[in-house]
């Protein structure tokens, strides 16, 4: 099984990563971690360190792959990230996605959208959403 865990550094995405790491260990699965950004920098390096710590705690090696070419255009940033995640799922043939959700509520989702909603509603890949 191949699992993808997109992270953004938020508390819920790190909880989701911890869950994904536990699942990967339990089912002897491959776990890939990815971070989408339009401007890699110091925050990205801190995020990679956080990811390494979570994976190490579960006995896994690795860090977050940083994809720095997010195309925002006229879409909401979260919608574009959701679409980028789905493209990656298709290209690399992931079996499952585990990701966090900020729980911004209906108004927040109306204004900001949600990458997790974009991925889960697509029906393209089984998705576990961790609050």
Short mmCIF file of N, CA, C and O in Angstrom, two decimals:
data_model
loop_
_atom_site.label_atom_id
_atom_site.label_comp_id
_atom_site.label_asym_id
_atom_site.label_seq_id
_atom_site.Cartn_x
_atom_site.Cartn_y
_atom_site.Cartn_z
N UNK A 1 0.85 -1.17 0.00
CA UNK A 1 0.00 0.00 0.00
C UNK A 1 0.89 1.23 0.00
O UNK A 1 1.90 1.28 0.70
N UNK A 2 0.49 2.23 -0.80
CA UNK A 2 1.22 3.49 -0.86
C UNK A 2 0.33 4.59 -0.28
O UNK A 2 -0.78 4.83 -0.78
N UNK A 3 0.82 5.28 0.75
CA UNK A 3 0.07 6.32 1.45
C UNK A 3 0.72 7.66 1.18
O UNK A 3 1.94 7.79 1.26
N UNK A 4 -0.09 8.67 0.91
CA UNK A 4 0.38 10.04 0.77
C UNK A 4 -0.16 10.87 1.93
O UNK A 4 -1.35 10.81 2.24
N UNK A 5 0.73 11.63 2.57
CA UNK A 5 0.33 12.52 3.68
C UNK A 5 0.78 13.93 3.34
O UNK A 5 1.93 14.29 3.56
N UNK A 6 -0.12 14.76 2.80
CA UNK A 6 0.21 16.17 2.57
C UNK A 6 0.21 16.91 3.91
O UNK A 6 -0.66 16.68 4.75
N UNK A 7 1.20 17.78 4.13
CA UNK A 7 1.28 18.53 5.38
C UNK A 7 1.46 20.01 5.08
O UNK A 7 2.01 20.39 4.05
N UNK A 8 0.97 20.83 6.01
CA UNK A 8 1.15 22.28 5.88
C UNK A 8 1.75 22.90 7.14
O UNK A 8 1.90 24.10 7.23
N UNK A 9 2.10 22.06 8.11
CA UNK A 9 2.70 22.56 9.34
C UNK A 9 1.71 22.85 10.44
O UNK A 9 2.10 23.11 11.58
N UNK A 10 0.42 22.81 10.14
CA UNK A 10 -0.59 23.05 11.16
C UNK A 10 -0.65 21.88 12.13
O UNK A 10 -0.18 20.77 11.84
N UNK A 11 -1.23 22.14 13.28
CA UNK A 11 -1.35 21.10 14.30
C UNK A 11 -2.13 19.90 13.77
O UNK A 11 -1.74 18.75 13.98
N UNK A 12 -3.22 20.17 13.05
CA UNK A 12 -4.02 19.04 12.55
C UNK A 12 -3.28 18.26 11.47
O UNK A 12 -3.42 17.04 11.39
N UNK A 13 -2.48 18.92 10.64
CA UNK A 13 -1.75 18.17 9.62
C UNK A 13 -0.65 17.31 10.25
O UNK A 13 -0.36 16.22 9.77
N UNK A 14 -0.09 17.78 11.35
CA UNK A 14 0.92 16.98 12.03
C UNK A 14 0.28 15.79 12.76
O UNK A 14 0.86 14.71 12.82
N UNK A 15 -0.94 15.98 13.29
CA UNK A 15 -1.68 14.84 13.87
C UNK A 15 -1.97 13.80 12.78
O UNK A 15 -1.84 12.60 12.99
N UNK A 16 -2.38 14.30 11.61
CA UNK A 16 -2.66 13.41 10.48
C UNK A 16 -1.41 12.65 10.07
O UNK A 16 -1.46 11.46 9.77
N UNK A 17 -0.27 13.33 10.07
CA UNK A 17 0.99 12.67 9.73
C UNK A 17 1.31 11.57 10.74
O UNK A 17 1.73 10.48 10.36
N UNK A 18 1.11 11.86 12.01
CA UNK A 18 1.33 10.84 13.04
C UNK A 18 0.46 9.62 12.82
O UNK A 18 0.91 8.48 12.92
N UNK A 19 -0.81 9.87 12.48
CA UNK A 19 -1.73 8.77 12.20
C UNK A 19 -1.27 7.99 10.97
O UNK A 19 -1.26 6.76 10.97
N UNK A 20 -0.89 8.71 9.91
CA UNK A 20 -0.43 8.06 8.68
C UNK A 20 0.81 7.21 8.95
O UNK A 20 0.95 6.10 8.41
N UNK A 21 1.70 7.72 9.79
CA UNK A 21 2.92 6.97 10.13
C UNK A 21 2.56 5.69 10.88
O UNK A 21 3.13 4.62 10.61
N UNK A 22 1.61 5.77 11.81
CA UNK A 22 1.17 4.58 12.54
C UNK A 22 0.57 3.54 11.59
O UNK A 22 0.85 2.35 11.71
N UNK A 23 -0.24 4.00 10.65
CA UNK A 23 -0.86 3.09 9.68
C UNK A 23 0.23 2.45 8.81
O UNK A 23 0.19 1.25 8.55
N UNK A 24 1.18 3.25 8.37
CA UNK A 24 2.26 2.73 7.52
C UNK A 24 3.05 1.64 8.25
O UNK A 24 3.36 0.60 7.66
N UNK A 25 3.34 1.86 9.52
CA UNK A 25 4.08 0.87 10.30
C UNK A 25 3.23 -0.39 10.47
O UNK A 25 3.69 -1.51 10.25
N UNK A 26 1.98 -0.20 10.85
CA UNK A 26 1.10 -1.34 11.14
C UNK A 26 0.88 -2.22 9.91
O UNK A 26 0.83 -3.44 10.00
N UNK A 27 0.76 -1.60 8.72
CA UNK A 27 0.45 -2.36 7.52
C UNK A 27 1.64 -2.50 6.57
O UNK A 27 1.46 -2.88 5.42
N UNK A 28 2.83 -2.18 7.08
CA UNK A 28 4.05 -2.27 6.28
C UNK A 28 3.88 -1.56 4.93
O UNK A 28 4.21 -2.09 3.88
N UNK A 29 3.35 -0.35 5.00
CA UNK A 29 3.06 0.44 3.81
C UNK A 29 4.17 1.46 3.55
O UNK A 29 4.97 1.76 4.43
N UNK A 30 4.18 1.98 2.35
CA UNK A 30 5.08 3.08 1.98
C UNK A 30 4.37 4.38 2.31
O UNK A 30 3.20 4.56 1.97
N UNK A 31 5.07 5.29 2.98
CA UNK A 31 4.50 6.59 3.33
C UNK A 31 5.34 7.69 2.70
O UNK A 31 6.54 7.77 2.94
N UNK A 32 4.69 8.51 1.89
CA UNK A 32 5.33 9.69 1.32
C UNK A 32 4.67 10.93 1.91
O UNK A 32 3.44 10.99 2.04
N UNK A 33 5.49 11.89 2.27
CA UNK A 33 5.00 13.14 2.86
C UNK A 33 5.33 14.26 1.88
O UNK A 33 6.44 14.33 1.36
N UNK A 34 4.35 15.13 1.64
CA UNK A 34 4.55 16.22 0.69
C UNK A 34 4.03 17.53 1.26
O UNK A 34 3.06 17.54 2.03
N UNK A 35 4.71 18.60 0.91
CA UNK A 35 4.29 19.95 1.31
C UNK A 35 4.26 20.81 0.06
O UNK A 35 5.26 20.92 -0.65
N UNK A 36 3.11 21.40 -0.22
CA UNK A 36 2.96 22.29 -1.37
C UNK A 36 3.11 23.73 -0.90
O UNK A 36 2.50 24.12 0.10
N UNK A 37 3.90 24.51 -1.62
CA UNK A 37 4.08 25.91 -1.26
C UNK A 37 4.38 26.73 -2.50
O UNK A 37 4.87 26.19 -3.50
N UNK A 38 4.09 28.01 -2.43
CA UNK A 38 4.46 28.89 -3.53
C UNK A 38 5.75 29.64 -3.21
O UNK A 38 6.28 30.35 -4.06
N UNK A 39 6.26 29.48 -1.98
CA UNK A 39 7.47 30.21 -1.57
C UNK A 39 8.25 29.43 -0.52
O UNK A 39 8.13 29.70 0.67
N UNK A 40 9.05 28.43 -0.93
CA UNK A 40 9.86 27.70 0.06
C UNK A 40 10.82 28.64 0.79
O UNK A 40 11.32 29.59 0.20
N UNK A 41 11.02 28.41 2.08
CA UNK A 41 11.92 29.27 2.86
C UNK A 41 12.20 28.66 4.22
O UNK A 41 12.16 27.43 4.39
N UNK A 42 12.47 29.53 5.19
CA UNK A 42 12.79 29.06 6.54
C UNK A 42 11.66 28.24 7.16
O UNK A 42 11.91 27.24 7.85
N UNK A 43 10.41 28.67 6.93
CA UNK A 43 9.28 27.91 7.46
C UNK A 43 9.25 26.50 6.89
O UNK A 43 8.89 25.54 7.58
N UNK A 44 9.62 26.37 5.63
CA UNK A 44 9.64 25.07 4.98
C UNK A 44 10.69 24.17 5.64
O UNK A 44 10.44 22.99 5.87
N UNK A 45 11.84 24.73 5.95
CA UNK A 45 12.88 23.96 6.62
C UNK A 45 12.43 23.51 8.01
O UNK A 45 12.69 22.38 8.42
N UNK A 46 11.73 24.38 8.74
CA UNK A 46 11.21 24.00 10.05
C UNK A 46 10.18 22.88 9.92
O UNK A 46 10.15 21.95 10.73
N UNK A 47 9.35 22.98 8.90
CA UNK A 47 8.35 21.95 8.66
C UNK A 47 9.02 20.61 8.36
O UNK A 47 8.61 19.57 8.89
N UNK A 48 10.06 20.62 7.55
CA UNK A 48 10.77 19.39 7.24
C UNK A 48 11.35 18.76 8.51
O UNK A 48 11.35 17.54 8.67
N UNK A 49 11.85 19.59 9.41
CA UNK A 49 12.38 19.08 10.68
C UNK A 49 11.25 18.46 11.51
O UNK A 49 11.44 17.39 12.12
N UNK A 50 10.09 19.11 11.55
CA UNK A 50 8.94 18.56 12.28
C UNK A 50 8.55 17.20 11.71
O UNK A 50 8.28 16.25 12.45
N UNK A 51 8.50 17.12 10.39
CA UNK A 51 8.12 15.87 9.73
C UNK A 51 9.11 14.78 10.09
O UNK A 51 8.73 13.66 10.45
N UNK A 52 10.39 15.08 10.02
CA UNK A 52 11.43 14.10 10.37
C UNK A 52 11.25 13.60 11.80
O UNK A 52 11.39 12.40 12.07
N UNK A 53 10.91 14.49 12.72
CA UNK A 53 10.70 14.11 14.12
C UNK A 53 9.52 13.16 14.27
O UNK A 53 9.59 12.18 15.01
N UNK A 54 8.42 13.46 13.57
CA UNK A 54 7.23 12.59 13.66
C UNK A 54 7.55 11.22 13.09
O UNK A 54 7.23 10.19 13.68
N UNK A 55 8.21 11.18 11.93
CA UNK A 55 8.54 9.90 11.31
C UNK A 55 9.52 9.10 12.16
O UNK A 55 9.36 7.89 12.33
N UNK A 56 10.49 9.79 12.72
CA UNK A 56 11.49 9.13 13.57
C UNK A 56 10.83 8.51 14.79
O UNK A 56 11.19 7.41 15.22
N UNK A 57 9.84 9.21 15.36
CA UNK A 57 9.14 8.70 16.53
C UNK A 57 8.43 7.38 16.23
O UNK A 57 8.23 6.56 17.12
N UNK A 58 8.06 7.17 14.97
CA UNK A 58 7.40 5.92 14.56
C UNK A 58 8.38 4.91 13.99
O UNK A 58 7.98 3.87 13.50
N UNK A 59 9.67 5.27 14.00
CA UNK A 59 10.69 4.35 13.48
C UNK A 59 10.82 4.38 11.97
O UNK A 59 11.32 3.44 11.37
N UNK A 60 10.36 5.45 11.35
CA UNK A 60 10.44 5.60 9.89
C UNK A 60 11.49 6.63 9.53
O UNK A 60 11.74 7.57 10.27
N UNK A 61 12.08 6.46 8.36
CA UNK A 61 13.03 7.45 7.85
C UNK A 61 12.31 8.34 6.85
O UNK A 61 11.32 7.95 6.25
N UNK A 62 12.86 9.51 6.62
CA UNK A 62 12.34 10.37 5.57
C UNK A 62 12.05 11.77 6.04
O UNK A 62 12.23 12.11 7.21
N UNK A 63 11.64 12.58 5.07
CA UNK A 63 11.23 13.96 5.35
C UNK A 63 10.19 14.35 4.32
O UNK A 63 9.78 13.53 3.50
N UNK A 64 9.78 15.59 4.35
CA UNK A 64 8.74 16.05 3.44
C UNK A 64 9.34 16.46 2.11
O UNK A 64 10.30 17.21 2.07
N UNK A 65 8.76 15.97 1.04
CA UNK A 65 9.09 16.46 -0.29
C UNK A 65 8.41 17.82 -0.43
O UNK A 65 7.22 17.96 -0.13
N UNK A 66 9.14 18.81 -0.86
CA UNK A 66 8.57 20.15 -1.02
C UNK A 66 8.31 20.38 -2.50
O UNK A 66 9.22 20.26 -3.32
N UNK A 67 7.07 20.68 -2.81
CA UNK A 67 6.71 21.03 -4.18
C UNK A 67 6.43 22.52 -4.18
O UNK A 67 5.47 22.99 -3.57
N UNK A 68 7.30 23.27 -4.83
CA UNK A 68 7.26 24.72 -4.73
C UNK A 68 6.70 25.43 -5.93
O UNK A 68 6.96 26.60 -6.14
N UNK A 69 5.91 24.75 -6.73
CA UNK A 69 5.37 25.41 -7.92
C UNK A 69 3.85 25.46 -7.92
O UNK A 69 3.21 25.26 -8.93
N UNK A 70 3.28 25.71 -6.77
CA UNK A 70 1.82 25.80 -6.67
C UNK A 70 1.34 26.95 -7.53
O UNK A 70 1.81 28.08 -7.42
N UNK A 71 0.41 26.64 -8.41
CA UNK A 71 -0.14 27.64 -9.32
C UNK A 71 -1.48 28.12 -8.76
O UNK A 71 -2.47 27.41 -8.83
N UNK A 72 -1.51 29.31 -8.23
CA UNK A 72 -2.73 29.77 -7.57
C UNK A 72 -3.74 30.34 -8.57
O UNK A 72 -4.92 30.08 -8.46
N UNK A 73 -3.34 31.12 -9.51
CA UNK A 73 -4.26 31.64 -10.51
C UNK A 73 -5.49 32.26 -9.90
O UNK A 73 -5.41 32.97 -8.90
N UNK A 74 -6.65 31.96 -10.46
CA UNK A 74 -7.91 32.51 -9.97
C UNK A 74 -8.59 31.62 -8.94
O UNK A 74 -9.65 31.95 -8.43
N UNK A 75 -8.00 30.45 -8.68
CA UNK A 75 -8.60 29.54 -7.72
C UNK A 75 -8.21 29.91 -6.29
O UNK A 75 -7.19 30.55 -6.06
N UNK A 76 -9.03 29.47 -5.35
CA UNK A 76 -8.64 29.59 -3.94
C UNK A 76 -7.41 28.72 -3.74
O UNK A 76 -7.30 27.64 -4.32
N UNK A 77 -6.50 29.17 -2.91
CA UNK A 77 -5.25 28.42 -2.70
C UNK A 77 -5.52 26.98 -2.30
O UNK A 77 -4.88 26.05 -2.80
N UNK A 78 -6.46 26.75 -1.38
CA UNK A 78 -6.72 25.40 -0.91
C UNK A 78 -7.30 24.52 -2.02
O UNK A 78 -7.00 23.33 -2.09
N UNK A 79 -8.14 25.11 -2.89
CA UNK A 79 -8.67 24.33 -4.01
C UNK A 79 -7.54 23.89 -4.93
O UNK A 79 -7.51 22.76 -5.39
N UNK A 80 -6.59 24.79 -5.20
CA UNK A 80 -5.48 24.43 -6.07
C UNK A 80 -4.60 23.37 -5.44
O UNK A 80 -4.17 22.44 -6.10
N UNK A 81 -4.34 23.50 -4.15
CA UNK A 81 -3.53 22.48 -3.47
C UNK A 81 -4.26 21.14 -3.53
O UNK A 81 -3.63 20.10 -3.79
N UNK A 82 -5.56 21.13 -3.32
CA UNK A 82 -6.33 19.89 -3.43
C UNK A 82 -6.20 19.27 -4.81
O UNK A 82 -5.99 18.05 -4.94
N UNK A 83 -6.26 20.09 -5.85
CA UNK A 83 -6.10 19.58 -7.21
C UNK A 83 -4.68 19.08 -7.45
O UNK A 83 -4.48 18.07 -8.12
N UNK A 84 -3.70 19.78 -6.89
CA UNK A 84 -2.30 19.32 -7.02
C UNK A 84 -2.10 17.99 -6.32
O UNK A 84 -1.37 17.12 -6.81
N UNK A 85 -2.74 17.80 -5.17
CA UNK A 85 -2.65 16.52 -4.45
C UNK A 85 -3.25 15.42 -5.32
O UNK A 85 -2.66 14.34 -5.47
N UNK A 86 -4.40 15.68 -5.92
CA UNK A 86 -5.05 14.67 -6.77
C UNK A 86 -4.19 14.33 -7.99
O UNK A 86 -4.13 13.16 -8.40
N UNK A 87 -3.52 15.31 -8.56
CA UNK A 87 -2.61 15.05 -9.69
C UNK A 87 -1.47 14.13 -9.24
O UNK A 87 -1.09 13.20 -9.95
N UNK A 88 -0.94 14.42 -8.07
CA UNK A 88 0.16 13.60 -7.53
C UNK A 88 -0.31 12.17 -7.26
O UNK A 88 0.40 11.21 -7.54
N UNK A 89 -1.51 12.03 -6.73
CA UNK A 89 -2.09 10.71 -6.46
C UNK A 89 -2.17 9.91 -7.76
O UNK A 89 -1.79 8.74 -7.80
N UNK A 90 -2.62 10.56 -8.81
CA UNK A 90 -2.75 9.86 -10.10
C UNK A 90 -1.38 9.53 -10.69
O UNK A 90 -1.15 8.40 -11.13
N UNK A 91 -0.47 10.49 -10.67
CA UNK A 91 0.87 10.28 -11.25
C UNK A 91 1.63 9.16 -10.55
O UNK A 91 2.30 8.36 -11.19
N UNK A 92 1.54 9.13 -9.22
CA UNK A 92 2.36 8.18 -8.44
C UNK A 92 1.57 6.98 -7.94
O UNK A 92 2.10 6.15 -7.21
N UNK A 93 0.30 6.93 -8.29
CA UNK A 93 -0.57 5.79 -7.98
C UNK A 93 -0.65 5.47 -6.48
O UNK A 93 -0.42 4.34 -6.04
N UNK A 94 -1.00 6.49 -5.69
CA UNK A 94 -1.21 6.28 -4.26
C UNK A 94 -2.51 5.54 -4.03
O UNK A 94 -3.48 5.71 -4.76
N UNK A 95 -2.53 4.71 -2.97
CA UNK A 95 -3.71 3.94 -2.62
C UNK A 95 -4.57 4.64 -1.58
O UNK A 95 -5.75 4.31 -1.44
N UNK A 96 -3.97 5.58 -0.87
CA UNK A 96 -4.69 6.22 0.25
C UNK A 96 -4.05 7.57 0.54
O UNK A 96 -2.84 7.72 0.41
N UNK A 97 -4.86 8.53 0.93
CA UNK A 97 -4.37 9.85 1.36
C UNK A 97 -4.83 10.07 2.79
O UNK A 97 -5.99 9.81 3.13
N UNK A 98 -3.92 10.53 3.63
CA UNK A 98 -4.24 10.90 5.01
C UNK A 98 -3.85 12.35 5.18
O UNK A 98 -2.70 12.72 4.95
N UNK A 99 -4.83 13.18 5.56
CA UNK A 99 -4.53 14.60 5.70
C UNK A 99 -5.37 15.24 6.79
O UNK A 99 -6.40 14.72 7.17
N UNK A 100 -4.88 16.36 7.27
CA UNK A 100 -5.58 17.09 8.32
C UNK A 100 -6.60 18.04 7.73
O UNK A 100 -6.58 18.37 6.54
N UNK A 101 -7.51 18.47 8.59
CA UNK A 101 -8.53 19.45 8.20
C UNK A 101 -8.63 20.46 9.33
O UNK A 101 -8.74 20.08 10.50
N UNK A 102 -8.58 21.72 8.99
CA UNK A 102 -8.54 22.78 10.00
C UNK A 102 -9.84 22.98 10.74
O UNK A 102 -9.87 23.60 11.79
N UNK A 103 -10.93 22.47 10.22
CA UNK A 103 -12.20 22.64 10.91
C UNK A 103 -12.62 24.09 11.01
O UNK A 103 -13.06 24.56 12.05
N UNK A 104 -12.52 24.82 9.89
CA UNK A 104 -12.84 26.24 9.89
C UNK A 104 -14.34 26.50 9.90
O UNK A 104 -14.76 27.64 10.03
N UNK A 105 -15.16 25.48 9.73
CA UNK A 105 -16.60 25.66 9.70
C UNK A 105 -17.08 26.02 8.31
O UNK A 105 -16.30 26.22 7.39
N UNK A 106 -18.40 26.13 8.16
CA UNK A 106 -19.00 26.38 6.84
C UNK A 106 -18.57 27.73 6.27
O UNK A 106 -18.27 27.83 5.09
N UNK A 107 -18.56 28.77 7.09
CA UNK A 107 -18.18 30.09 6.58
C UNK A 107 -16.73 30.10 6.14
O UNK A 107 -16.40 30.60 5.07
N UNK A 108 -15.84 29.52 6.95
CA UNK A 108 -14.43 29.46 6.59
C UNK A 108 -14.20 28.70 5.30
O UNK A 108 -13.40 29.10 4.46
N UNK A 109 -14.93 27.59 5.12
CA UNK A 109 -14.77 26.82 3.89
C UNK A 109 -15.33 27.58 2.70
O UNK A 109 -14.78 27.49 1.60
N UNK A 110 -16.40 28.32 2.90
CA UNK A 110 -16.95 29.12 1.81
C UNK A 110 -15.95 30.17 1.35
O UNK A 110 -15.75 30.38 0.16
N UNK A 111 -15.27 30.80 2.31
CA UNK A 111 -14.30 31.85 1.98
C UNK A 111 -12.95 31.28 1.56
O UNK A 111 -12.31 31.80 0.64
N UNK A 112 -12.50 30.24 2.23
CA UNK A 112 -11.14 29.74 2.02
C UNK A 112 -11.07 28.43 1.25
O UNK A 112 -10.04 28.09 0.71
N UNK A 113 -12.15 27.68 1.24
CA UNK A 113 -12.10 26.36 0.62
C UNK A 113 -11.39 25.37 1.53
O UNK A 113 -11.06 25.69 2.66
N UNK A 114 -11.14 24.19 1.02
CA UNK A 114 -10.47 23.18 1.81
C UNK A 114 -9.83 22.15 0.88
O UNK A 114 -10.52 21.51 0.10
N UNK A 115 -8.52 22.02 0.99
CA UNK A 115 -7.82 21.01 0.20
C UNK A 115 -8.35 19.63 0.55
O UNK A 115 -8.53 18.77 -0.32
N UNK A 116 -8.62 19.39 1.84
CA UNK A 116 -9.13 18.10 2.28
C UNK A 116 -10.48 17.79 1.63
O UNK A 116 -10.72 16.66 1.19
N UNK A 117 -11.34 18.79 1.55
CA UNK A 117 -12.64 18.58 0.91
C UNK A 117 -12.47 18.29 -0.58
O UNK A 117 -13.16 17.43 -1.13
N UNK A 118 -11.59 19.01 -1.23
CA UNK A 118 -11.36 18.79 -2.66
C UNK A 118 -10.92 17.36 -2.91
O UNK A 118 -11.41 16.69 -3.82
N UNK A 119 -9.99 16.86 -2.09
CA UNK A 119 -9.48 15.51 -2.27
C UNK A 119 -10.54 14.47 -1.92
O UNK A 119 -10.80 13.54 -2.69
N UNK A 120 -11.20 14.63 -0.78
CA UNK A 120 -12.15 13.61 -0.34
C UNK A 120 -13.39 13.55 -1.24
O UNK A 120 -13.91 12.47 -1.51
N UNK A 121 -13.84 14.69 -1.72
CA UNK A 121 -15.05 14.71 -2.56
C UNK A 121 -14.78 14.23 -3.98
O UNK A 121 -15.72 13.92 -4.71
N UNK A 122 -13.52 14.15 -4.37
CA UNK A 122 -13.20 13.71 -5.73
C UNK A 122 -13.60 12.26 -5.95
O UNK A 122 -13.95 11.87 -7.06
N UNK A 123 -13.49 11.45 -4.90
CA UNK A 123 -13.78 10.03 -5.03
C UNK A 123 -12.69 9.26 -5.77
O UNK A 123 -12.85 8.09 -6.07
N UNK A 124 -11.57 9.93 -6.07
CA UNK A 124 -10.48 9.31 -6.82
C UNK A 124 -9.63 8.37 -5.98
O UNK A 124 -9.00 7.46 -6.52
N UNK A 125 -9.58 8.63 -4.67
CA UNK A 125 -8.70 7.85 -3.80
C UNK A 125 -9.31 7.82 -2.40
O UNK A 125 -9.86 8.82 -1.95
N UNK A 126 -9.23 6.68 -1.71
CA UNK A 126 -9.71 6.67 -0.33
C UNK A 126 -8.93 7.69 0.49
O UNK A 126 -7.71 7.80 0.37
N UNK A 127 -9.66 8.45 1.30
CA UNK A 127 -9.05 9.55 2.05
C UNK A 127 -9.49 9.51 3.49
O UNK A 127 -10.67 9.37 3.78
N UNK A 128 -8.51 9.63 4.38
CA UNK A 128 -8.80 9.74 5.82
C UNK A 128 -8.51 11.18 6.21
O UNK A 128 -7.41 11.67 5.97
N UNK A 129 -9.49 11.83 6.80
CA UNK A 129 -9.35 13.22 7.25
C UNK A 129 -9.23 13.20 8.77
O UNK A 129 -10.09 12.66 9.46
N UNK A 130 -8.16 13.81 9.27
CA UNK A 130 -7.91 13.87 10.71
C UNK A 130 -8.15 15.31 11.16
O UNK A 130 -7.50 16.22 10.65
N UNK A 131 -9.08 15.52 12.11
CA UNK A 131 -9.34 16.90 12.58
C UNK A 131 -8.22 17.42 13.47
O UNK A 131 -7.45 16.71 14.03
#
